[in-house]
PDB file of C-alpha atoms in Angstrom:
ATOM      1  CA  UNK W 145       0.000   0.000   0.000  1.00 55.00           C
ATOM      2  CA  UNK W 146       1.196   3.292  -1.103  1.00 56.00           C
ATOM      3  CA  UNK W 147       2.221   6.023   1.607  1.00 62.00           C
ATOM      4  CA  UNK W 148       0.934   9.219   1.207  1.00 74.00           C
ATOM      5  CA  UNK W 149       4.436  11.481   1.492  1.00 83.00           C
ATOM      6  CA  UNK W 150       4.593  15.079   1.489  1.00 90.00           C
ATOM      7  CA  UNK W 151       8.014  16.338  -0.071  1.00 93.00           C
ATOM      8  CA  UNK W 152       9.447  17.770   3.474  1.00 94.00           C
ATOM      9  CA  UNK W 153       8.959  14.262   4.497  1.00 94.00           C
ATOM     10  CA  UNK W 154      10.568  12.497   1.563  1.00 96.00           C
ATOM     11  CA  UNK W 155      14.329  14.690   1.371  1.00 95.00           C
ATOM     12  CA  UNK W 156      13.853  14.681   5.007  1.00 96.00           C
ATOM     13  CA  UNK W 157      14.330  10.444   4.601  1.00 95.00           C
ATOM     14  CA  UNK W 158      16.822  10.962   1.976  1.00 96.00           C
ATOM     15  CA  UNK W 159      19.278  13.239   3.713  1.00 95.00           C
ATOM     16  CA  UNK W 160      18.831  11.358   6.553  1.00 95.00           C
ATOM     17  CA  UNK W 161      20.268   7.841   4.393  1.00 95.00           C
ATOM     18  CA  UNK W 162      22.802  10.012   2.930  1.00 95.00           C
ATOM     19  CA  UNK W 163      24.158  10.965   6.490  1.00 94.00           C
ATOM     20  CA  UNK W 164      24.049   7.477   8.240  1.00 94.00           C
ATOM     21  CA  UNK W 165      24.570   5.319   5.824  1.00 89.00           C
ATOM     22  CA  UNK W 166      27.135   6.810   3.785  1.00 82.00           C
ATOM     23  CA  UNK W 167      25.169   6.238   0.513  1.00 82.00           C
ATOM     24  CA  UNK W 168      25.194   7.937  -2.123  1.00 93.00           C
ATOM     25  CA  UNK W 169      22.196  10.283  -3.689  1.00 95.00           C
ATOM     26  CA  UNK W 170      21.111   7.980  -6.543  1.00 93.00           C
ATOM     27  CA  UNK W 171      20.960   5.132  -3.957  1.00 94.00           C
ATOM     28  CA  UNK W 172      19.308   6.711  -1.244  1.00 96.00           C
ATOM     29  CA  UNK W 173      16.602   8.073  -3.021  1.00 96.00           C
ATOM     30  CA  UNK W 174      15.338   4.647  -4.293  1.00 95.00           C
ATOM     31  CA  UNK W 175      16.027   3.597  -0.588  1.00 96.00           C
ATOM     32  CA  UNK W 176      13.465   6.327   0.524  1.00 95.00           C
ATOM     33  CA  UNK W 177      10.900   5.191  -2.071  1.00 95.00           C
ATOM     34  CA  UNK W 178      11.289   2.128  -1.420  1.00 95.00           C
ATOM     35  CA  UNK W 179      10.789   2.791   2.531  1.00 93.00           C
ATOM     36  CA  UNK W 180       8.080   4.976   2.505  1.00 93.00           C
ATOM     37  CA  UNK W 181       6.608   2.547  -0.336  1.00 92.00           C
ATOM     38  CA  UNK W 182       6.294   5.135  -2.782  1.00 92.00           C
ATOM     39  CA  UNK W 183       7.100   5.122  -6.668  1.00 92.00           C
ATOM     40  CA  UNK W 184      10.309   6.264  -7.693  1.00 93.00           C
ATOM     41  CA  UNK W 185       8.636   8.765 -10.250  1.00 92.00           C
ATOM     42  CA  UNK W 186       7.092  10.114  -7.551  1.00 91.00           C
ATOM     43  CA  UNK W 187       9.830  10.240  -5.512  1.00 93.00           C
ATOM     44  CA  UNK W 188      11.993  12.142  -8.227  1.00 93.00           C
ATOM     45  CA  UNK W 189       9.109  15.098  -8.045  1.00 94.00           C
ATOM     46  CA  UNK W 190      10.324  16.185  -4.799  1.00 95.00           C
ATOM     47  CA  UNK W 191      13.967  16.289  -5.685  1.00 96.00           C
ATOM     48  CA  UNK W 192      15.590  20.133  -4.932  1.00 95.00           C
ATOM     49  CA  UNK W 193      17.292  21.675  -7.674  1.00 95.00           C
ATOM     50  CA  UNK W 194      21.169  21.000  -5.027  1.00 95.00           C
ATOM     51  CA  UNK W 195      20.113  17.209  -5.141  1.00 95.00           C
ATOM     52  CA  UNK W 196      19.733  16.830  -8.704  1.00 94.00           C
ATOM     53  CA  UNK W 197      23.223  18.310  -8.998  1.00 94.00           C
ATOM     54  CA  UNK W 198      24.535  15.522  -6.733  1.00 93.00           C
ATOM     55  CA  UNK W 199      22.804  13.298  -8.668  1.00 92.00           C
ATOM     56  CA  UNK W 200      24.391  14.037 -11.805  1.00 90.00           C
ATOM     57  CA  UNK W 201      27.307  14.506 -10.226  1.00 90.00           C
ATOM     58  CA  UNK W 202      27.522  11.076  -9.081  1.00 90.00           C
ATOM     59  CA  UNK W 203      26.575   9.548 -12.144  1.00 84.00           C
ATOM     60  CA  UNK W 204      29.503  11.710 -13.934  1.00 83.00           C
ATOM     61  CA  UNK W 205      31.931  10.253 -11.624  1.00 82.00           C
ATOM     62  CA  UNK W 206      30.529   6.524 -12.073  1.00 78.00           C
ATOM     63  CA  UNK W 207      30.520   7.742 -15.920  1.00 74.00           C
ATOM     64  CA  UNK W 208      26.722   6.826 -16.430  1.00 67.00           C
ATOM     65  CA  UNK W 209      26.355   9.800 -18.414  1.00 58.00           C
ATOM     66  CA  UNK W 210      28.078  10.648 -22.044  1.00 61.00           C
ATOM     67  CA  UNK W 211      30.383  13.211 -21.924  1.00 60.00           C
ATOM     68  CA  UNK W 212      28.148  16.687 -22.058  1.00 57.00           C
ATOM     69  CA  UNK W 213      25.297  14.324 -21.461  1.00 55.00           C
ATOM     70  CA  UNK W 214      22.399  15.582 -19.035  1.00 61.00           C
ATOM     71  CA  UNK W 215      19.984  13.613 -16.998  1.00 60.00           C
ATOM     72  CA  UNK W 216      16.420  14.254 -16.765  1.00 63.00           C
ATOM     73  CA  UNK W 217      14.786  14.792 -13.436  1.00 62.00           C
TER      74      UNK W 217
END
């Protein structure tokens, strides 16, 4: 059963997996979702403009994206 989330809630959950477990952006965002049983597409419609940046800047580093390439959130 879906959670109803607001998006306080949600980067609340995600900073809070980024800061005690050491994970990454990318991986605690689907960690979030998949704790507060939510879809990942909804999930990325709460993202702040600093953690998309992180995002893409850790799939740059793990060279998921082409060179100049962008990702969409």
């Amino acid at each position: 059963q879906r959670m109803l989330v607001n998006k306080e809630e949600f980067l609340k959950k995600v900073t809070s997996i980024v800061n005690s477990r050491n994970d990454g952006y990318m991986d605690a965002v689907l960690t979030a979702c998949e704790e507060l049983n939510i879809d990942p597409t909804q999930g990325a419609k709460y993202l702040t403009a600093p953690i998309k940046e992180k995002i893409r800047a850790e799939g740059s580093e793990m060279n998921m994206l082409p060179t100049g390439g962008q990702l969409d959130l």
